[in-house]
């Protein structure tokens, strides 16, 4: 069993910059975990520390039963798939996939069997004699994955492997990578800045922000119960609406000077707090709801995005394609359990 454990792991560079603040988490055997966050949040640094490509400044990393802080990358029994494929241009697909095994001194017959098994799994049998320049981006990524598979690693590490692919191919490769990982049952850590990739691929998501962990949870937990305004705004397309709100004298929510919502304000909140509402948790009403001035409508095929102002604050709503989306004055109502509450100062969920 390959359980990956990080215990108070951190990274401080010689100039004093703390790229990864002390963090701890455990990845169970066979789980697919996605590290997600904006550029510079520390996700790739964290992955490289697990791989041994980046020295840690404190804490301990364990892969399986052993602490690997001082173990060379080549001896950690991991396989890494990079964004740029890292294939040798002068070698064929077969040679690229088997190169690592050749360096380890495995017999030719064993290398050939492992390469053929991986090629069948990845639909690469027709391309074994081609060079990388003769392949599409998706095929090159499959070769890079095949090179990782033949090593029979304890742990797969993916560093934004789909960033160089177009949108359609990226969607296809997401499904292929997830399906492959489930078939192999190998523990995997996947880095991306794309929250859709994180939501669709992960067993669990670790959201990073400025070198610290904001939240760890399943995709449903991250989306439905964001731990902070950062998670609420980062996870979701379009992101959650975050409105300045106050508690009225009668204990209900107020937005602006004259808009009151028939929802009880949280008792743990100060008089002022932030109200979060997902765009899809709003519906259009003929009357008796929230008055909004819609300024722009985006047609997305399956749904419409209506952008406007609610109580003088930006507000976006997603409605189904069979609902007529218009600009101008519109009245909205909230679906049940649509409201999320956050502390205005810390940004943490109330």
XYZ file of C-alpha atoms in Angstrom:
350
model
C 0.000 0.000 0.000
C 1.265 3.451 -0.929
C 0.112 6.067 1.558
C 1.722 9.487 1.103
C 2.091 11.561 4.276
C 3.279 15.149 4.630
C 3.970 16.294 8.192
C 4.549 20.059 8.655
C 6.383 20.289 5.328
C 7.557 23.752 4.319
C 9.802 25.462 1.761
C 11.854 28.596 2.394
C 14.231 29.842 -0.297
C 17.651 31.383 0.527
C 16.235 34.898 0.008
C 13.760 34.252 2.834
C 10.670 33.758 0.666
C 8.380 31.093 2.136
C 6.923 29.390 -0.943
C 5.121 26.690 1.068
C 4.004 27.332 4.630
C 3.938 24.367 7.051
C 1.356 21.922 5.757
C 0.212 18.436 6.720
C -2.035 15.949 4.947
C -2.285 12.237 4.153
C -3.139 10.633 0.804
C -4.584 7.125 1.192
C -3.527 4.253 -1.046
C -5.003 4.511 -4.564
C -6.452 8.008 -4.116
C -6.300 10.658 -6.830
C -5.532 14.010 -5.170
C -5.437 17.311 -7.053
C -3.436 20.331 -5.861
C -5.146 23.407 -7.278
C -4.617 27.135 -6.995
C -3.507 30.217 -8.925
C 0.000 30.713 -10.301
C 2.550 31.171 -7.519
C 0.475 29.480 -4.802
C 3.111 26.777 -4.177
C 1.384 23.752 -5.749
C 4.220 22.826 -8.161
C 6.817 23.421 -5.428
C 4.902 21.031 -3.177
C 4.771 18.407 -5.928
C 8.498 18.782 -6.618
C 9.247 18.296 -2.916
C 7.288 15.030 -2.955
C 9.282 14.019 -6.051
C 12.593 14.959 -4.435
C 13.359 17.565 -7.093
C 13.090 20.343 -4.508
C 14.746 20.178 -1.098
C 12.368 20.648 1.832
C 13.118 23.235 4.529
C 11.318 21.455 7.321
C 8.965 18.612 8.180
C 8.842 15.077 6.803
C 7.555 13.360 3.666
C 6.738 9.653 3.728
C 5.936 7.446 0.735
C 4.667 4.096 1.918
C 6.397 3.155 5.148
C 9.607 5.160 4.690
C 10.537 8.811 5.198
C 12.051 10.030 1.916
C 13.481 13.417 2.956
C 17.017 12.313 2.079
C 16.163 9.759 -0.632
C 17.195 10.608 -4.214
C 14.327 11.054 -6.723
C 15.490 7.971 -8.667
C 15.091 5.827 -5.540
C 11.614 6.999 -4.511
C 9.820 4.639 -6.952
C 7.728 7.448 -8.388
C 6.867 8.391 -11.963
C 6.359 12.002 -13.039
C 4.469 13.308 -16.074
C 5.402 16.851 -17.059
C 3.664 19.641 -18.954
C 6.208 19.579 -21.814
C 6.239 15.738 -22.266
C 10.101 15.623 -22.011
C 10.449 13.076 -24.847
C 13.707 12.377 -26.690
C 13.157 13.637 -30.272
C 15.626 11.191 -31.867
C 14.010 8.108 -30.306
C 10.916 6.233 -31.399
C 7.836 5.922 -29.215
C 8.929 2.430 -28.179
C 12.445 3.609 -27.307
C 11.129 6.592 -25.325
C 8.811 4.386 -23.289
C 11.471 1.801 -22.548
C 14.456 4.100 -22.005
C 14.169 4.251 -18.223
C 13.931 0.471 -17.971
C 16.989 0.091 -20.221
C 18.973 2.359 -17.876
C 17.957 0.136 -14.964
C 19.437 -2.862 -16.773
C 16.261 -4.843 -17.373
C 16.409 -7.604 -20.034
C 15.242 -6.642 -23.537
C 12.423 -9.184 -23.452
C 11.020 -7.746 -20.218
C 11.301 -4.164 -21.533
C 9.493 -5.135 -24.728
C 6.676 -6.814 -22.813
C 6.165 -3.834 -20.497
C 6.230 -1.388 -23.439
C 3.714 -3.442 -25.436
C 1.395 -3.778 -22.420
C 1.443 -0.014 -21.869
C 1.025 0.708 -25.594
C -2.096 -1.483 -25.744
C -3.509 0.263 -22.689
C -2.896 3.709 -24.240
C -3.855 2.885 -27.857
C -0.299 3.494 -29.058
C 0.320 0.187 -30.850
C 0.209 1.845 -34.306
C 2.748 4.504 -33.312
C 5.573 2.528 -31.679
C 8.000 3.147 -34.584
C 7.222 6.865 -34.933
C 9.221 9.728 -33.478
C 7.645 12.450 -31.282
C 7.642 14.977 -34.154
C 5.239 12.685 -36.048
C 2.696 12.650 -33.220
C -0.085 14.984 -32.112
C 0.007 16.673 -28.703
C -2.385 14.123 -27.237
C -0.346 11.206 -28.577
C 2.855 12.673 -27.109
C 1.167 12.982 -23.753
C 0.124 9.325 -23.973
C 3.751 8.375 -24.673
C 4.847 10.341 -21.594
C 2.218 8.483 -19.558
C 3.350 5.169 -21.064
C 6.924 5.884 -20.017
C 5.625 6.373 -16.471
C 3.435 3.252 -16.481
C 6.166 0.815 -17.567
C 8.127 1.616 -14.413
C 5.299 0.210 -12.220
C 5.700 3.085 -9.729
C 4.232 3.382 -6.249
C 3.166 6.944 -6.953
C 2.185 8.982 -10.032
C 2.949 12.729 -10.026
C 1.386 14.955 -12.710
C 2.614 18.549 -13.151
C -0.005 20.387 -15.246
C 0.214 17.715 -17.988
C -2.646 19.081 -20.099
C -1.747 22.779 -20.218
C -0.331 22.599 -23.753
C -3.390 20.908 -25.276
C -6.425 22.548 -26.883
C -9.730 22.574 -24.998
C -11.327 19.576 -26.753
C -8.243 17.374 -26.377
C -7.823 18.493 -22.773
C -11.335 17.252 -21.980
C -10.606 13.902 -23.626
C -7.264 13.458 -21.848
C -8.834 14.273 -18.467
C -11.115 11.270 -18.854
C -8.281 9.054 -20.112
C -5.910 9.908 -17.248
C -8.593 9.387 -14.598
C -9.738 6.119 -16.151
C -6.146 4.883 -16.410
C -5.374 5.738 -12.777
C -8.465 3.867 -11.596
C -7.533 0.801 -13.648
C -3.987 0.767 -12.281
C -5.031 1.639 -8.733
C -1.869 3.710 -8.214
C -1.854 6.665 -5.803
C -1.652 9.928 -7.773
C -0.980 13.609 -7.085
C -2.001 16.001 -9.859
C -1.188 19.721 -10.074
C -3.336 22.165 -12.036
C -4.481 25.793 -11.976
C -7.703 24.768 -13.773
C -10.520 24.359 -11.270
C -12.627 22.384 -13.776
C -9.817 19.811 -14.078
C -9.682 19.638 -10.290
C -13.445 19.189 -9.890
C -13.808 16.536 -12.597
C -10.735 14.408 -11.821
C -10.149 14.401 -8.078
C -11.161 12.055 -5.300
C -10.055 14.910 -3.045
C -8.923 18.463 -3.762
C -6.322 20.488 -1.877
C -6.833 24.211 -2.537
C -3.665 26.274 -2.084
C -3.345 30.034 -1.712
C -0.076 31.932 -1.168
C 1.726 28.814 0.039
C -0.889 27.648 2.549
C -3.715 25.131 2.413
C -7.104 26.859 2.288
C -9.231 23.698 2.238
C -9.054 19.931 1.741
C -12.158 18.019 0.688
C -14.048 16.137 -1.978
C -15.120 18.147 -5.044
C -18.665 18.308 -3.645
C -17.456 19.540 -0.237
C -15.186 22.166 -1.797
C -17.953 23.454 -4.056
C -20.922 23.279 -1.689
C -19.174 24.304 1.531
C -16.206 26.533 0.654
C -14.101 27.242 3.734
C -13.242 30.809 2.711
C -14.026 33.549 0.242
C -10.876 32.561 -1.658
C -12.172 29.021 -2.236
C -15.657 30.347 -3.004
C -14.288 32.706 -5.631
C -11.721 30.325 -7.120
C -13.778 27.135 -7.395
C -16.660 27.624 -9.780
C -17.175 29.047 -13.252
C -18.593 31.625 -12.950
C -17.454 32.115 -9.341
C -19.699 32.614 -6.346
C -21.223 36.073 -5.913
C -19.852 37.723 -2.755
C -21.977 40.616 -1.502
C -21.460 43.021 1.388
C -24.378 42.435 3.753
C -25.579 43.585 7.171
C -27.911 42.299 9.851
C -31.090 44.346 10.070
C -32.822 45.271 13.323
C -35.217 42.350 12.821
C -32.302 39.935 12.369
C -32.729 39.501 8.600
C -30.172 40.129 5.856
C -29.889 43.488 4.152
C -27.980 44.354 0.974
C -27.459 48.042 0.383
C -29.936 50.511 1.848
C -33.259 49.105 0.682
C -32.926 45.393 -0.207
C -33.845 42.947 2.519
C -33.737 39.165 2.099
C -36.012 36.887 4.076
C -33.069 34.908 5.493
C -31.930 35.052 9.097
C -28.413 36.412 9.455
C -25.936 34.093 11.197
C -25.643 34.787 14.933
C -21.860 34.276 14.765
C -21.462 37.153 12.320
C -20.605 40.732 13.126
C -23.129 43.337 12.023
C -21.346 43.405 8.639
C -20.345 40.222 6.788
C -20.208 38.718 3.301
C -23.098 36.859 1.697
C -22.140 34.223 -0.887
C -24.560 33.037 -3.580
C -23.735 30.650 -6.423
C -24.993 31.970 -9.799
C -26.975 28.751 -10.402
C -28.735 29.021 -7.013
C -30.804 31.957 -8.259
C -33.996 31.848 -10.320
C -36.015 34.492 -12.111
C -39.344 35.517 -10.586
C -42.201 37.662 -11.791
C -42.388 39.575 -8.510
C -41.587 39.560 -4.806
C -37.871 38.882 -5.109
C -34.543 40.696 -5.396
C -34.473 43.588 -7.876
C -31.445 43.458 -10.168
C -30.375 45.594 -13.120
C -29.028 43.183 -15.786
C -26.474 44.837 -18.054
C -24.934 41.963 -20.070
C -26.190 38.516 -21.137
C -23.722 35.832 -22.204
C -25.112 32.997 -24.347
C -23.359 29.722 -23.483
C -25.624 27.264 -25.284
C -26.777 25.127 -22.345
C -27.412 28.194 -20.200
C -27.330 32.005 -20.099
C -25.160 34.122 -17.815
C -26.815 37.359 -16.740
C -24.454 39.991 -15.307
C -25.730 43.054 -13.527
C -26.017 44.974 -10.243
C -27.831 43.999 -7.055
C -27.921 46.748 -4.447
C -25.116 48.483 -6.338
C -22.881 45.373 -6.241
C -21.830 43.046 -9.069
C -24.133 40.034 -9.360
C -24.151 37.146 -11.856
C -26.875 34.587 -12.438
C -26.884 31.386 -14.504
C -30.273 30.367 -15.931
C -31.229 27.409 -18.183
C -31.348 27.897 -21.950
C -35.167 27.636 -21.980
C -35.468 30.710 -19.713
C -35.595 33.997 -21.600
C -32.611 36.098 -20.519
C -33.051 39.853 -20.883
C -31.210 43.044 -19.991
C -32.785 45.675 -17.786
C -34.766 45.323 -14.521
C -35.193 41.687 -13.412
C -36.489 40.122 -10.199
C -34.648 37.136 -8.721
C -35.436 34.627 -6.011
C -33.033 32.387 -4.106
C -33.272 28.619 -4.160
C -33.295 26.754 -0.795
C -29.961 26.718 1.072
C -28.478 29.172 -1.426
C -26.877 31.472 1.157
C -23.271 31.131 2.370
C -21.866 33.422 5.081
C -18.279 34.610 5.493
C -16.478 36.811 7.981
C -15.660 40.123 6.324
C -12.223 40.504 7.931
C -10.761 36.980 7.769
C -12.749 35.670 4.796
C -13.426 32.407 6.641
C -16.780 30.661 6.530
C -19.168 31.402 9.384
